[in-house]
Short mmCIF file of C-alpha atoms in Angstrom, two decimals:
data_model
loop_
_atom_site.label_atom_id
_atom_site.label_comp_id
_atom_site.label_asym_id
_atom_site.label_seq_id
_atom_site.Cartn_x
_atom_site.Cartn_y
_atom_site.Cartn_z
CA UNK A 20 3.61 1.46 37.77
CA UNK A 21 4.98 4.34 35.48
CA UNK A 22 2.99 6.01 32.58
CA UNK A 23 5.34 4.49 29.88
CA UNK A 24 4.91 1.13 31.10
CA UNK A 25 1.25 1.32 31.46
CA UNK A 26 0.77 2.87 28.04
CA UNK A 27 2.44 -0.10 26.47
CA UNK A 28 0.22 -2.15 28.00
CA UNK A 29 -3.14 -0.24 27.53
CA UNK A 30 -4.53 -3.24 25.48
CA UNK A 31 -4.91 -5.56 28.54
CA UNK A 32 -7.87 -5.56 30.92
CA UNK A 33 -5.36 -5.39 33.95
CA UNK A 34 -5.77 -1.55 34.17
CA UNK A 35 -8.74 -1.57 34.92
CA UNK A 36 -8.49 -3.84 37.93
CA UNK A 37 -5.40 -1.70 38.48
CA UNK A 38 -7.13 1.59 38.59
CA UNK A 39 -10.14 1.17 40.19
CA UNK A 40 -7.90 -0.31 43.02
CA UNK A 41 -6.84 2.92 43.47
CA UNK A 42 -9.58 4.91 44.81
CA UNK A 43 -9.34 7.57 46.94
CA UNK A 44 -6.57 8.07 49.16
CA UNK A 45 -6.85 8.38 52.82
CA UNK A 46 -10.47 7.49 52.93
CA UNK A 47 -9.33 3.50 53.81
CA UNK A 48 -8.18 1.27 56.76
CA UNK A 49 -5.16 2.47 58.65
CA UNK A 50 -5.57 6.34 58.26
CA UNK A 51 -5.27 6.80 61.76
CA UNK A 52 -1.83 5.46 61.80
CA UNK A 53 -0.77 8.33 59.37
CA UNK A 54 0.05 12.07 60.21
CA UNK A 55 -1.84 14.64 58.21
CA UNK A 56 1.39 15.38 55.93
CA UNK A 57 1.64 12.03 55.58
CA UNK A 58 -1.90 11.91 54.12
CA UNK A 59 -2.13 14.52 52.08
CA UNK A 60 1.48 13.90 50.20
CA UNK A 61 0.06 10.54 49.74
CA UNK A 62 -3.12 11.87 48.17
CA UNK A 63 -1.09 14.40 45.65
CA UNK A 64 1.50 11.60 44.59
CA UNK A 65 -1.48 9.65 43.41
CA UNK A 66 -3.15 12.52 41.85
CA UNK A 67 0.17 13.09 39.49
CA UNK A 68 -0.19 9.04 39.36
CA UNK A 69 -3.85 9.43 37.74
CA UNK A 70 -2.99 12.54 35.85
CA UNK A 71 0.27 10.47 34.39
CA UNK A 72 -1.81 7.32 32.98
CA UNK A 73 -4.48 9.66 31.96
CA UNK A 74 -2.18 11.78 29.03
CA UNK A 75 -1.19 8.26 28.68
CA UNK A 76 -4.56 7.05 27.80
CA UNK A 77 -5.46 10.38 25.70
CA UNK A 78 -2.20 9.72 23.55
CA UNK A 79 -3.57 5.96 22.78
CA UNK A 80 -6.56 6.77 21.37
CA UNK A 81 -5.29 9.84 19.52
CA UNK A 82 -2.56 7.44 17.88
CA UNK A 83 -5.06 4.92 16.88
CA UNK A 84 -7.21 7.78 15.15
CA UNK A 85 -4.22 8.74 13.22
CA UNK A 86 -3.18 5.18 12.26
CA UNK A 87 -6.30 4.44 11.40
CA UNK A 88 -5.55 7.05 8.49
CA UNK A 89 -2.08 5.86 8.20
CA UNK A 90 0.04 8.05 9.92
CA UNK A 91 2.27 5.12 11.76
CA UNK A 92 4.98 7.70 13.05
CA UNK A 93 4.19 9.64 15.67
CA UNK A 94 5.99 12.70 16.76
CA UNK A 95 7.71 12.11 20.15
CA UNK A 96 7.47 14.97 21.67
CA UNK A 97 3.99 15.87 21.31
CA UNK A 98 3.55 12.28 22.26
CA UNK A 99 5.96 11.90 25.53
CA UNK A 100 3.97 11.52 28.83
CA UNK A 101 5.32 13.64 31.90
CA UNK A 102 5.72 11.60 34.64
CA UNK A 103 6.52 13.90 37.57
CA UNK A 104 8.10 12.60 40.01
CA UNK A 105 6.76 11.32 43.78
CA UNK A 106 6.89 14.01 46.40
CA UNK A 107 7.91 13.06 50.33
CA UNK A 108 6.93 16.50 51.87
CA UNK A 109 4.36 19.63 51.34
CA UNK A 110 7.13 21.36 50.93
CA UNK A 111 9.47 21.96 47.86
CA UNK A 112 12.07 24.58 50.19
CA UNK A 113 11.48 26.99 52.98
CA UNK A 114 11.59 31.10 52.60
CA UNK A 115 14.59 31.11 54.74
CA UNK A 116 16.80 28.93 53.22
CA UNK A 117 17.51 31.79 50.95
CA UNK A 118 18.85 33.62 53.77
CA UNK A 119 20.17 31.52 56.25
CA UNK A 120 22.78 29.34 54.61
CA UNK A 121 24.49 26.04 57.17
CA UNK A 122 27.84 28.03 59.02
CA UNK A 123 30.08 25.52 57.13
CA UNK A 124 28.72 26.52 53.42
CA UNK A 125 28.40 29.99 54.67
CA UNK A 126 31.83 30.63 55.56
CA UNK A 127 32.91 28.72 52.17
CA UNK A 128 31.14 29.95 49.88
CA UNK A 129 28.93 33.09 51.49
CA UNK A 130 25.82 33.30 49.66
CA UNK A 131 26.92 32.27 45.87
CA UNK A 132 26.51 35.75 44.60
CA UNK A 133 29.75 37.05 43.56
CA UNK A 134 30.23 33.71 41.36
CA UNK A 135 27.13 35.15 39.09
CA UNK A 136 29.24 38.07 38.71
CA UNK A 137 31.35 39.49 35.99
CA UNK A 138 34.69 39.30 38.05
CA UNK A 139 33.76 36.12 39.82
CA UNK A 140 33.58 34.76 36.32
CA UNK A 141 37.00 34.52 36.04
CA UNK A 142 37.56 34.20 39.86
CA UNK A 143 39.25 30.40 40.01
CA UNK A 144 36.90 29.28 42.78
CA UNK A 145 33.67 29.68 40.63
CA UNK A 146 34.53 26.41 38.91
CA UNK A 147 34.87 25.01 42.23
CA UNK A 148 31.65 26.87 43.84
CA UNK A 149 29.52 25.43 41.03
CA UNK A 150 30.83 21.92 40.99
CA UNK A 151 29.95 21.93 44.59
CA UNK A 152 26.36 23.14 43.85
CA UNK A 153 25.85 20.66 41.35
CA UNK A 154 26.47 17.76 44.11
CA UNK A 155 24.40 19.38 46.22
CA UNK A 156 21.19 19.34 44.22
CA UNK A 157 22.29 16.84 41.67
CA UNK A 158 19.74 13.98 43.93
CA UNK A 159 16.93 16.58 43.70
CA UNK A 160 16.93 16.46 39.87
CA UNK A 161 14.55 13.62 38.51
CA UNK A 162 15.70 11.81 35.65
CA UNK A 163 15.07 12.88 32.15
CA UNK A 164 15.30 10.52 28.97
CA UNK A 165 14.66 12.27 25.47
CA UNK A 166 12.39 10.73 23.35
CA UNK A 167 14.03 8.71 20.17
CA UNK A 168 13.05 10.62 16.96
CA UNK A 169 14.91 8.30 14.83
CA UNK A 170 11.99 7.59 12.79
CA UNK A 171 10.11 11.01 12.76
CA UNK A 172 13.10 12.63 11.48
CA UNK A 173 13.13 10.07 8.76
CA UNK A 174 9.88 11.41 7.55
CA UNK A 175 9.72 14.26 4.52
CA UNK A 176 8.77 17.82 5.50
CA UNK A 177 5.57 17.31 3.72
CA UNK A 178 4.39 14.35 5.67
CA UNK A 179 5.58 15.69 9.13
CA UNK A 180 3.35 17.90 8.38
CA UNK A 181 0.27 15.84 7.24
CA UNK A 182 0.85 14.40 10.69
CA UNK A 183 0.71 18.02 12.07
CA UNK A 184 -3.23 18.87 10.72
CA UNK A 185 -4.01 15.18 11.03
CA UNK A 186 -3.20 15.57 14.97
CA UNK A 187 -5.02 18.73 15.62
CA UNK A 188 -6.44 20.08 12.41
CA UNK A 189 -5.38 22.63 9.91
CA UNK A 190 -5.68 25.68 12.15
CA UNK A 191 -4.09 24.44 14.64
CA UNK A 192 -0.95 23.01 12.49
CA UNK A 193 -0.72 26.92 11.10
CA UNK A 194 -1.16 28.23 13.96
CA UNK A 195 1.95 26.45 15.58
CA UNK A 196 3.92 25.30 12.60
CA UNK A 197 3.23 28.46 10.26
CA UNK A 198 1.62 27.03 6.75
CA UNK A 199 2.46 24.06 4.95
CA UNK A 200 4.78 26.16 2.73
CA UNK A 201 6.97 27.81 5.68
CA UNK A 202 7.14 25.02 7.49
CA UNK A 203 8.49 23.19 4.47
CA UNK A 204 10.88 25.73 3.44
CA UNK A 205 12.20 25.82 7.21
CA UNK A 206 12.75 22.43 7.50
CA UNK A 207 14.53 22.00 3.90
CA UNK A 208 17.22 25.02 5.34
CA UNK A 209 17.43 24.13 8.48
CA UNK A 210 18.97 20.64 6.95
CA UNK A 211 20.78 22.58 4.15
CA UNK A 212 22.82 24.59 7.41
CA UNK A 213 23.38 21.71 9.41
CA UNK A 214 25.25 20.14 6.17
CA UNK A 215 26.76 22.71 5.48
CA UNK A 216 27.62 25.21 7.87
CA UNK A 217 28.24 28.83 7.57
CA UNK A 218 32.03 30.06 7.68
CA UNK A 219 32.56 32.96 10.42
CA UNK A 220 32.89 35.58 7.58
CA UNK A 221 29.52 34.42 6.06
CA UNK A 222 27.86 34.86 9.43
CA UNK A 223 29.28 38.51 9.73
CA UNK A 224 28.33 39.68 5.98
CA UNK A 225 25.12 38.15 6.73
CA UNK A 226 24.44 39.77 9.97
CA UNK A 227 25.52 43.22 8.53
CA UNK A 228 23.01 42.54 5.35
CA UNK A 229 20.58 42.26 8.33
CA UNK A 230 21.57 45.51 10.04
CA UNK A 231 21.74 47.43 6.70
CA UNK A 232 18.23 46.12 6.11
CA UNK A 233 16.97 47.40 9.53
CA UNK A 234 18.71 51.04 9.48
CA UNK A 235 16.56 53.56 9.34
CA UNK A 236 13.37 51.12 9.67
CA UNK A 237 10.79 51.98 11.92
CA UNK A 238 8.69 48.79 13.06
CA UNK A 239 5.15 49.42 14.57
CA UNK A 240 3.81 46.53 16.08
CA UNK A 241 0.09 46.02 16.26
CA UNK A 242 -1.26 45.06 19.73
CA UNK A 243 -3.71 41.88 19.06
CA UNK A 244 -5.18 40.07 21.72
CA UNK A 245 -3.89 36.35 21.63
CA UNK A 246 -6.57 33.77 20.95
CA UNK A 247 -5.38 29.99 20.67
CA UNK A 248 -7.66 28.26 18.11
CA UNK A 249 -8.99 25.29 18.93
CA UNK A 250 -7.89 21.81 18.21
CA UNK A 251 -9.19 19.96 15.81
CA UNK A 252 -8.15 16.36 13.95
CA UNK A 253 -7.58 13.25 16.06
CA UNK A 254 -7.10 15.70 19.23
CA UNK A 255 -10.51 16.70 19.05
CA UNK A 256 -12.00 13.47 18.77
CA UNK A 257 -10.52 12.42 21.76
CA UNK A 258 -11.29 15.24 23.51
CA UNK A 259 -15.11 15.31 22.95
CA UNK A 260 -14.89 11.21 23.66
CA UNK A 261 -13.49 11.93 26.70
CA UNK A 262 -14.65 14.64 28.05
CA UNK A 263 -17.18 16.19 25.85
CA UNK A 264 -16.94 20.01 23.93
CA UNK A 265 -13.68 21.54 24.91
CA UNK A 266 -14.03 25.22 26.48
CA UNK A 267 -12.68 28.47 26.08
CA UNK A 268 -10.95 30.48 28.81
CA UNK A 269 -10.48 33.83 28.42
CA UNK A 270 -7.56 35.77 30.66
CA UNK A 271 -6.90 39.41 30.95
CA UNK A 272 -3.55 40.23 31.95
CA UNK A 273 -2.10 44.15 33.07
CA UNK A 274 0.68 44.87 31.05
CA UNK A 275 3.80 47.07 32.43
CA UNK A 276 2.30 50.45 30.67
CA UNK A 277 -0.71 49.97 33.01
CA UNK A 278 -3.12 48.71 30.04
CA UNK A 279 -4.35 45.21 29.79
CA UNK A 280 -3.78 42.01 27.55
CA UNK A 281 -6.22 39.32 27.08
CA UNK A 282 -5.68 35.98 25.43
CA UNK A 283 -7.51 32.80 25.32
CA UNK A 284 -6.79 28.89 25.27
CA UNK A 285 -9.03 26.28 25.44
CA UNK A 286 -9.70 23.45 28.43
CA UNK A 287 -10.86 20.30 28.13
CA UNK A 288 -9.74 17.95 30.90
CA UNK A 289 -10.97 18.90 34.47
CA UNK A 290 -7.97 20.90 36.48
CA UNK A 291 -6.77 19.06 39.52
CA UNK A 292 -8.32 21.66 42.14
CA UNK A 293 -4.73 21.89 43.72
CA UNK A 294 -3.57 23.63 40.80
CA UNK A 295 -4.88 26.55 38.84
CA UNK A 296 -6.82 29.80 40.60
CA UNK A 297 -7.10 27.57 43.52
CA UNK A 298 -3.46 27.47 43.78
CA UNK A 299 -2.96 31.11 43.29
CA UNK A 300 -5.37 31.56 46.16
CA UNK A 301 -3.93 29.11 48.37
CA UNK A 302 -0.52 29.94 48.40
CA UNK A 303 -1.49 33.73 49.19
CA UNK A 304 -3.33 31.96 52.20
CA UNK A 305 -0.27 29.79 53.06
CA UNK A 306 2.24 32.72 52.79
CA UNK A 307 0.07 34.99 54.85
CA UNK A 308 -0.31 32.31 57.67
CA UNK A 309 3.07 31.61 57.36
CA UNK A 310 3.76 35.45 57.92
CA UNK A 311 1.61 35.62 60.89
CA UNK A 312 3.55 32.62 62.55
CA UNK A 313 7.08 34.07 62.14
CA UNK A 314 6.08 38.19 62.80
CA UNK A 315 7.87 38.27 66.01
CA UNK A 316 11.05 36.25 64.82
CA UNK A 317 11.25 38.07 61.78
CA UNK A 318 12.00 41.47 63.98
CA UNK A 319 14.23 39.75 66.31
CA UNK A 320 16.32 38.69 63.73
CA UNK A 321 16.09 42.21 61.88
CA UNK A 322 17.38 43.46 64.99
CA UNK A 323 19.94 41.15 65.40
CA UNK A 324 21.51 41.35 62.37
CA UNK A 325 21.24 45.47 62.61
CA UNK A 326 23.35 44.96 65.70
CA UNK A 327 26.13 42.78 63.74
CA UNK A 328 26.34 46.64 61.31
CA UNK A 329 23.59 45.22 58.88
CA UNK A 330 21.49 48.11 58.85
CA UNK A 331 18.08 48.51 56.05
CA UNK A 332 17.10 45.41 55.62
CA UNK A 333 13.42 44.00 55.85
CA UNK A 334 11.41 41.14 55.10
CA UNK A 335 10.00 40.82 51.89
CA UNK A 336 6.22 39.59 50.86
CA UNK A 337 7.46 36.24 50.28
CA UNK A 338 9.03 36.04 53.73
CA UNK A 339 12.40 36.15 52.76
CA UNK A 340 15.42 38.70 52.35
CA UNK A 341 16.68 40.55 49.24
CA UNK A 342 20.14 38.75 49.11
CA UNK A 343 20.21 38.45 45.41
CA UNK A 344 18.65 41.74 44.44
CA UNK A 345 21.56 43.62 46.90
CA UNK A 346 24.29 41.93 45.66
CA UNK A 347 22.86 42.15 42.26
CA UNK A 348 23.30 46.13 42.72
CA UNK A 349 26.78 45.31 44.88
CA UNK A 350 29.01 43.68 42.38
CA UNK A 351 27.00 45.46 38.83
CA UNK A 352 27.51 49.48 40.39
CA UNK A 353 30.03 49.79 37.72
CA UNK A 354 28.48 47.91 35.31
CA UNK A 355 26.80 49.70 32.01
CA UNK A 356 23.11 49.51 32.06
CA UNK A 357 22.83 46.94 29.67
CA UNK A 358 24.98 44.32 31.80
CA UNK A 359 22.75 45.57 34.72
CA UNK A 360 19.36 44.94 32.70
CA UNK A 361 20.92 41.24 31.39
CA UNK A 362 22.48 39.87 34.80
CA UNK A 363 20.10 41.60 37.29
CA UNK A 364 16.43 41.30 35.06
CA UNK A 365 15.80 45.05 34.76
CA UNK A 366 14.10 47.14 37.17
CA UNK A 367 13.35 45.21 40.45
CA UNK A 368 10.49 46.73 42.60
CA UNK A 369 12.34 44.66 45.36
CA UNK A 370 14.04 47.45 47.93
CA UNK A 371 17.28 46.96 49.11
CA UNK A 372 19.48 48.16 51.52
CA UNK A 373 22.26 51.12 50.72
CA UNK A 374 25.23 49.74 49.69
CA UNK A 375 27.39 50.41 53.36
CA UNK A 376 31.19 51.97 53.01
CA UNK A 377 32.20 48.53 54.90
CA UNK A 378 31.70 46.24 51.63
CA UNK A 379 34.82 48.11 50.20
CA UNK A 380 35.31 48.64 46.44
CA UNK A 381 36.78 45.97 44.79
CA UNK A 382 35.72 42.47 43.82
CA UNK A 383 37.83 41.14 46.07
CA UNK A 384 36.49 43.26 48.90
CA UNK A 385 32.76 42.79 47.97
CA UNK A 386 33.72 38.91 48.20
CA UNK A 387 35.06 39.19 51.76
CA UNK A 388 31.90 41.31 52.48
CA UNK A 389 29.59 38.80 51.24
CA UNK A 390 31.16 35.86 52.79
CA UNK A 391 30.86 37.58 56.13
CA UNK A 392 27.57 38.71 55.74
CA UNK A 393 26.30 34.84 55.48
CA UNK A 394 28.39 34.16 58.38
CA UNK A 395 26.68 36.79 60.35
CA UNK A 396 23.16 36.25 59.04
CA UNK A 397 23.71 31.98 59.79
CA UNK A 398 25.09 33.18 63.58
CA UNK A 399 21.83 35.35 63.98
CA UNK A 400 19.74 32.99 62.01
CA UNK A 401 21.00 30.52 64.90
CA UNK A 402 20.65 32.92 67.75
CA UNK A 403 17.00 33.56 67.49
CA UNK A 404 16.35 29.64 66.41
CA UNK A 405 14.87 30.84 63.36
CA UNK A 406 15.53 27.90 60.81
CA UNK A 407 13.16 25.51 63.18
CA UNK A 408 10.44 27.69 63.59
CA UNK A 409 9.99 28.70 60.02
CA UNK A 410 10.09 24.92 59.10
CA UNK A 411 7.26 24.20 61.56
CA UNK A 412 5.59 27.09 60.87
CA UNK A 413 5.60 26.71 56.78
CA UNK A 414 4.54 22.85 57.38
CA UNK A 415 1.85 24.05 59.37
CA UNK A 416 0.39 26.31 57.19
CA UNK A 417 0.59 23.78 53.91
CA UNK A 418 -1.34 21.21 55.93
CA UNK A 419 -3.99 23.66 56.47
CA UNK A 420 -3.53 24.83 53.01
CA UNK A 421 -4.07 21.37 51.28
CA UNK A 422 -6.71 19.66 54.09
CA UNK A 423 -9.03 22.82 52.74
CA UNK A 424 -9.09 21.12 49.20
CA UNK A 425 -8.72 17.55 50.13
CA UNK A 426 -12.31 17.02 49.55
CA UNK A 427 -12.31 18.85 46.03
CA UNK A 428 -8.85 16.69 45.44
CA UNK A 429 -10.24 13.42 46.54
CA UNK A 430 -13.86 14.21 44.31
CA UNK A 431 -11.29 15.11 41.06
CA UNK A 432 -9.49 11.79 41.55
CA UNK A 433 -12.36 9.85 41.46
CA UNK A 434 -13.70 11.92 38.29
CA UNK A 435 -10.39 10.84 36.56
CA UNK A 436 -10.05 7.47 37.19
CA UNK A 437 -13.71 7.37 35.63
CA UNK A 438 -12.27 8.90 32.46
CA UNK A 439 -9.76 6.12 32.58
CA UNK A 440 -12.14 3.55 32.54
CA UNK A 441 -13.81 5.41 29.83
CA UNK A 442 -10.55 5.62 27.44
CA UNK A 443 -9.55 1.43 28.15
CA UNK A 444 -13.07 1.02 26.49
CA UNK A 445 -12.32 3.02 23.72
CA UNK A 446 -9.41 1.64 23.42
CA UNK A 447 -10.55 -1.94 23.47
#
């Protein structure tokens, strides 16, 4: 049953005979029957199932608290319930499949790059190359409905914004929305523009107002350490309902100039232990199991594509190949370095491969190069079996991964549907 449909009906008593149905997976009759993906996909499809009705629950009771002081409009977004969709593998994509493309697509299309570049932008077969990618991932794309803000938008600035503090306090409000003053004054021009919007001259003479402003100006900007304060209002109430005093995590981040940034946000439902540090940790563990299972492919097919003329390339840390970051450098050598920082994302500490005479010196010759190169890397890719192994070998090392946690998983379910039980009472 879907979080929308279950929030409508929060006032019944079924959910509760619904949820506690639920239990934990894989700890019933007929486990034996199942494969160990087959559990543990089951057991994170009804974690996002739990986690789904429980922002659904937490939105109830923090509209009642604001109807209950007459706000009867909610805003949609900060009200919409994600409802992520089911999962049938471990796996969202292999490391290879960046580098091994199927021989048909790869003598079509090579590798996609020269489409993302400034030539291939007006090279007739991007259109053509994209529409095809669309198709291709189009079923992989789960459905997204925007919510109707018919009636928030109806609402004045001023009481939008009574909603605001009344949701999460007055901090909080400021803190996202600016004061009561900005945010009115935004809203009142950002209606005046859309009525009346300006002509191309006005947006020139205003944009060189800007720049005369700014010549000359020197603008220091003060480090500060970001702190998110905490939520008050309806938001609060809930939270310490549910879950009791919210807490205050504190990260410290190194910035690019080798010093260090620290901001803070505050928690109050329990994480889901297969997200969060654990994660971090556990994909490091899968990616270096993952690495240990392939070592010995990975330098046959170095070697094999270093005997097709592809000479300089190695594996990266995430177990795949530097296609993007090469051709990145390929087709932007002429580029300025402003087109280079804006299509390639600055400096890459990502090492590729010399550019070889062989790829030639036009677009049209960097194409040809790329298409063959896919061709070549598919054939080798082939040659070795490589595609098989590193599927059987990344599968392997996420059920390892996830049976670690299932435990911690199955312990944070039960927690959860607990805290469901406890929100349909407050509710009632």
């Amino acid at each position: 049953m879907s979080a929308r449909r279950w929030a409508a009906g929060l006032g019944g008593a079924t959910v509760l005979a619904l949820t506690a149905g639920c239990g934990m997976l894989g700890m019933g009759g007929g486990e034996d029957e199942k494969s160990d993906e087959e559990r543990l996909v089951e057991m994170l499809n009804e974690s996002r199932r739990i986690e789904s009705e429980l922002m659904a629950a937490e939105f109830r009771i923090v509209q009642n608290c604001l109807e209950e002081q007459g706000f009867t409009v909610h805003e949609p977004w900060s009200m919409q319930t994600y409802e992520e969709p089911e999962q049938d593998s471990l796996t969202y994509g292999y490391a290879h499949e960046e580098f091994l493309l199927p021989a048909d697509e790869a003598k079509e299309w090579g590798f996609g790059q020269w489409a993302n570049s400034m030539e291939g932008s007006e090279d007739p077969a991007s259109e053509e190359y994209y529409t095809a990618q669309e198709e291709k991932w189009e079923e992989e794309e789960g459905e997204w409905e925007e919510p109707d803000t018919t009636d928030w938008d109806a609402l004045t600035p001023e009481e939008q914004y009574d909603w605001y503090v009344a949701y999460q306090g007055e901090e909080y409000a400021e803190y996202s929305w600016g004061s009561r003053e900005d945010y009115v004054g935004s809203m009142e021009a950002e209606e005046e523009y859309v009525e009346e919007e300006l002509t191309e001259e006005e947006l020139a003479a205003l944009e060189d107002e800007e720049a005369a402003e700014d010549e000359g100006e020197i603008v220091v900007e003060e480090e500060e350490d970001f702190q998110e304060p905490k939520p008050g209002g309806c938001q609060l109430e809930m939270i310490e309902a549910l879950y009791g005093e919210p807490e205050m995590v504190e990260e410290t981040y190194e910035d690019e100039e080798g010093g260090s940034e620290t901001y803070t946000y505050w928690e109050y439902r329990p994480t889901n232990p297969a997200y969060g540090d654990t994660e971090e940790t556990m994909w490091e563990d899968i990616e270096a199991d993952y690495a240990a299972a392939m070592g010995d492919l990975q330098t046959e097919f170095v070697d094999c594509i270093t005997g097709r003329g592809y000479e300089g390339w190695e594996f990266t840390e995430y177990n795949s190949m530097p296609i993007w970051e090469f051709f990145g450098v390929l087709y932007y050598q002429n580029a300025s370095e402003e087109e280079q920082d804006m299509m390639m994302g600055g400096d890459s500490d990502v090492e590729v491969p010399p550019i070889p005479e062989a790829a030639g010196d036009t677009y049209e010759e960097w194409k040809a190069y790329e298409i063959q190169m896919a061709v070549d890397f598919s054939e080798c890719g082939e040659e070795v079996g490589y595609a098989d192994a590193s599927e059987k070998a990344y599968d392997e090392a996420h059920v390892k991964a996830y049976t670690a946690i299932e435990e911690d998983v199955y312990a944070w379910q039960e927690e959860m549907n607990d805290a469901i039980a406890k929100a349909q009472e407050l509710i009632e």
